[in-house]
Amino acid sequence: MKILLTGFDPFGGEKINPAYEAVKKVTAPDGKELIKLEVPTVFGKSIKIVTDAIELHKPDAVICIGQAGGRAAVTPERIAINIADAESADNEGNRPIDEPVIFGGENALFSTLPVKKMIEAINSAGVPARISNSAGTFVCNQLMYGVLSYCRIHCPDTIAGFIHVPFLPQQVENRENIPSMTLEDMVKALNAALAVL
Amino acid sequence: MKILLTGFDPFGGEKINPAYEAVKKVTAPDGKELIKLEVPTVFGKSIKIVTDAIELHKPDAVICIGQAGGRAAVTPERIAINIADAESADNEGNRPIDEPVIFGGENALFSTLPVKKMIEAINSAGVPARISNSAGTFVCNQLMYGVLSYCRIHCPDTIAGFIHVPFLPQQVENRENIPSMTLEDMVKALNAALAVL
Amino acid sequence: MKILLTGFDPFGGEKINPAYEAVKKVTAPDGKELIKLEVPTVFGKSIKIVTDAIELHKPDAVICIGQAGGRAAVTPERIAINIADAESADNEGNRPIDEPVIFGGENALFSTLPVKKMIEAINSAGVPARISNSAGTFVCNQLMYGVLSYCRIHCPDTIAGFIHVPFLPQQVENRENIPSMTLEDMVKALNAALAVL
Amino acid sequence: MKILLTGFDPFGGEKINPAYEAVKKVTAPDGKELIKLEVPTVFGKSIKIVTDAIELHKPDAVICIGQAGGRAAVTPERIAINIADAESADNEGNRPIDEPVIFGGENALFSTLPVKKMIEAINSAGVPARISNSAGTFVCNQLMYGVLSYCRIHCPDTIAGFIHVPFLPQQVENRENIPSMTLEDMVKALNAALAVL
């Protein structure tokens, strides 16, 4: 089994993105091949880069990782919606308002990952995990929607989805009572999630 | 150097108290002796038990650990105040309202632990830590005040204070976006704090 | 113009539901007719009751109001998803897990209310409002999905959607730092939202 | 009865401080005289300005109002501590670290206002209120400590204390799920608190 694991680069004034930091440290489950990819936090371009990698590597599973600052748990996403609506600009200055990810696309696409099993596995590994019902309307949601849409058409046997991780402790050092998670715990969580596949 | 490390038992409907769970796994820093003590979450009685242990063991440092559900970081307390004011009953049904911890005592007592250095050490170990300016008005604050008051009179060379830890992941599994911390990280944090002494 | 405004009854151990309390005090905008309906927090039944009222009254707009405890603002919902997945039982003991709202239905349906304009109007009235991208997976989301689905088929000219309101102050009196909103502000917010139609 | 009511000016990048905005709209309770004062968010200077006003007006009660961004309720403070420890600079660039408010002063001073009665009155007025056990270690706490210390020495019959108010809705418009309170509710709360005196 081949797994494509992607993580975003830093955005929104942050110097680090826990997503790719964690991805770098994830280890391939026994007997599985793991391909890692850093993805720019840019509307459109992120979808292109990940779907190009899907075309090239033909993975059995695609898991995209992103940062959800303020969340207290690792949150596999249930669904991506067909809207891009940014409160701030992405890393190339794009700021779409109420635009569809794909014109004429379905309103939403459900993750095809075993989301609940992953959550159970992460919790069993001692790291807090919860399902999320919204990946937002920024680049994370757009990538999830774009990848799910691509897979449905071009490689329906490839399962795909998105997992959000909290801030790292160093990102919240001077902010009051914002949840964070150590890199070690994030890696443990992602390893547990991958082991489920 | 001898360190007395205490942790409360479960209260408020929780089945577990991360405080003593973490204390159990803390290891003595090189060349230091570590005495561990589980303390009941009971007004008055907790002070008696800890100060009896101080009298018996004559430690150089006393660090009491308690749970602060909802906090996102390990929080060494700066100060204890001379008030017991409980929103709910302790484990023996006591619920003092606006009572002093010690009649005629000072309004507040500052921690005599190197609080800021501990926080720096915990953050350096990769675990989020912040100073807290309130240990509340429940048993945690009462114990901190009681121990600081006792030490000032009976063993002024003994430094003392209190550190709060967040919920464990299993305590927040069905609650939305409540911060938690893995036991492993708490232990890492307490080990880092003790190494400063 | 005829507006159907619904609000849920209390659930989850709460004695009051701000949703219907607020609905009761909303006043019809000038020249508009306002029909109010209390709806049970029960899967399925709530859809039946509201769609029966739509059939009976033939409103031009349907706005369903529900409580989203923990939110800090009035939150018009952007989208409802085709999933019922309850963390706890509804008021008749139903607890669907990962069931579709409508078998074979679209993955999600967007609110047909002028959501952004409503938010602007509520904020202009001095009450905090934000868009929400998830109505959850409990009865609120189910009702929103069910109503949108019904309207699309039976009365495509009727606009419909859902607005969540925070807890009332009395619901959080003994809970630490949970956001709440006065009934007066909720009513002001709903009046502002209705005036946009 | 004469009441001195003070409110801070904006700080920390905010364009508005709800404290003085609310103070401006508070009305004198029947038969009471109300003196209002805007205070700069500056260490030291704020104490000087308020204690000068106390000397001049000889009020029976002094209530200082400040903003506590992130809190969900109006929070009368129980106690001020003898520490100034700023995470960021005040409005004149001062940033004391672990300095006492008054050298040789008591560790902490309790509010001499009827804090619990005020909370009850505010809640009865329909606005959320809770006691706070920490006014922080920035200018608010310093002013509260300074005023309590001054009154104890110079006018022991004058009661004094501090009340924190949340952000206004416009301060959190683009921040996710930060609690806020309308100006109207803050004014209602302060009117209720003053009526208790």
XYZ file of N, CA and C in Angstrom, chain A residues 70-73 123 126-130 169-170 172-185 188, chain B residues 70-73 123 126-130 169-170 172-185 188:
162
model
N -5.994 26.897 17.501
C -7.084 27.083 18.443
C -7.795 25.789 18.783
N -7.637 24.767 17.921
C -8.264 23.489 18.260
C -7.424 22.767 19.324
N -8.117 21.960 20.125
C -7.457 21.301 21.251
C -7.147 19.833 20.968
N -7.484 19.348 19.792
C -7.292 17.934 19.479
C -6.911 17.780 18.011
N -6.927 8.299 19.778
C -7.253 8.349 21.204
C -6.619 7.187 21.961
N -3.328 7.645 23.126
C -3.172 8.599 24.219
C -3.213 10.059 23.804
N -3.480 10.313 22.537
C -3.493 11.692 22.041
C -4.945 12.089 21.755
N -5.362 13.293 22.192
C -6.764 13.670 21.995
C -7.117 13.856 20.520
N -8.210 13.216 20.100
C -8.689 13.336 18.721
C -10.206 13.451 18.742
N -10.744 14.209 17.811
C -12.192 14.398 17.665
C -12.505 14.574 16.196
N 3.344 24.106 20.872
C 3.514 24.932 22.080
C 4.243 26.251 21.814
N 5.280 26.229 20.965
C 6.028 27.481 20.757
C 5.202 28.531 20.021
N 2.170 29.353 20.808
C 1.203 29.977 21.729
C 1.861 30.512 22.994
N 3.191 30.569 22.972
C 3.905 30.885 24.210
C 3.436 32.192 24.857
N 3.130 33.192 24.044
C 2.701 34.455 24.645
C 1.213 34.732 24.467
N 0.448 33.682 24.199
C -0.993 33.894 24.064
C -1.696 33.114 25.176
N -2.691 33.740 25.746
C -3.306 33.155 26.927
C -4.253 31.999 26.618
N -3.976 30.901 27.238
C -4.863 29.729 27.223
C -5.301 29.265 25.838
N -4.412 29.361 24.848
C -4.672 28.785 23.533
C -4.144 27.356 23.558
N -4.980 26.378 23.167
C -4.515 24.988 23.188
C -3.344 24.778 22.227
N -2.492 23.850 22.576
C -1.399 23.464 21.684
C -1.117 21.978 21.895
N -0.253 21.432 21.065
C 0.092 20.011 21.168
C 1.564 19.843 20.802
N 2.266 18.994 21.518
C 3.677 18.799 21.208
C 3.813 18.062 19.872
N 4.923 18.326 19.200
C 5.183 17.699 17.911
C 5.178 16.175 18.073
N 5.758 15.736 19.171
C 5.813 14.310 19.479
C 4.407 13.679 19.487
N 3.475 14.367 20.111
C 2.106 13.837 20.172
C 1.441 13.851 18.795
N 2.793 10.950 16.912
C 2.165 9.741 17.444
C 0.743 9.585 16.884
N -9.364 22.733 31.907
C -9.655 23.852 31.028
C -8.418 24.656 30.663
N -7.371 24.524 31.473
C -6.143 25.231 31.118
C -5.421 24.476 30.003
N -4.677 25.238 29.199
C -4.022 24.677 28.021
C -2.536 24.445 28.229
N -2.029 24.786 29.415
C -0.592 24.670 29.662
C -0.354 24.232 31.103
N 9.031 24.905 28.979
C 8.905 25.292 27.572
C 10.077 24.755 26.748
N 9.767 21.485 25.466
C 8.780 21.322 24.392
C 7.342 21.247 24.868
N 7.128 21.450 26.158
C 5.769 21.353 26.707
C 5.293 22.767 27.066
N 4.052 23.127 26.698
C 3.607 24.495 26.968
C 3.460 24.780 28.459
N 4.040 25.880 28.901
C 3.940 26.303 30.299
C 3.740 27.805 30.351
N 2.993 28.262 31.324
C 2.726 29.693 31.535
C 2.601 29.945 33.028
N -6.149 13.709 28.066
C -7.014 13.538 26.881
C -8.280 12.728 27.168
N -8.168 11.650 27.961
C -9.358 10.824 28.190
C -10.431 11.553 29.007
N -11.449 14.564 28.367
C -12.168 15.527 27.517
C -12.721 14.886 26.251
N -12.696 13.547 26.222
C -13.015 12.857 24.973
C -14.364 13.275 24.385
N -15.356 13.484 25.249
C -16.664 13.858 24.714
C -17.036 15.314 24.959
N -16.039 16.141 25.214
C -16.319 17.562 25.421
C -15.639 18.353 24.309
N -16.343 19.332 23.803
C -15.840 20.019 22.618
C -14.737 21.025 22.927
N -13.639 20.846 22.283
C -12.524 21.804 22.281
C -12.022 22.216 23.664
N -12.034 21.285 24.617
C -11.424 21.526 25.919
C -9.949 21.097 25.813
N -9.018 21.966 26.202
C -7.601 21.588 26.111
C -7.273 20.400 27.019
N -6.309 19.620 26.586
C -5.816 18.528 27.416
C -4.339 18.342 27.134
N -3.706 17.478 27.917
C -2.285 17.222 27.742
C -2.015 15.748 28.046
N -1.148 15.142 27.260
C -0.857 13.729 27.512
C -0.064 13.588 28.810
N -0.236 12.436 29.445
C 0.467 12.158 30.695
C 1.973 12.261 30.483
N 2.404 11.766 29.341
C 3.825 11.810 28.986
C 4.373 13.243 29.015
N 3.593 14.168 28.453
C 4.041 15.569 28.438
C 4.040 16.168 29.840
N 7.084 14.937 31.533
C 8.242 15.648 30.981
C 8.330 17.060 31.600
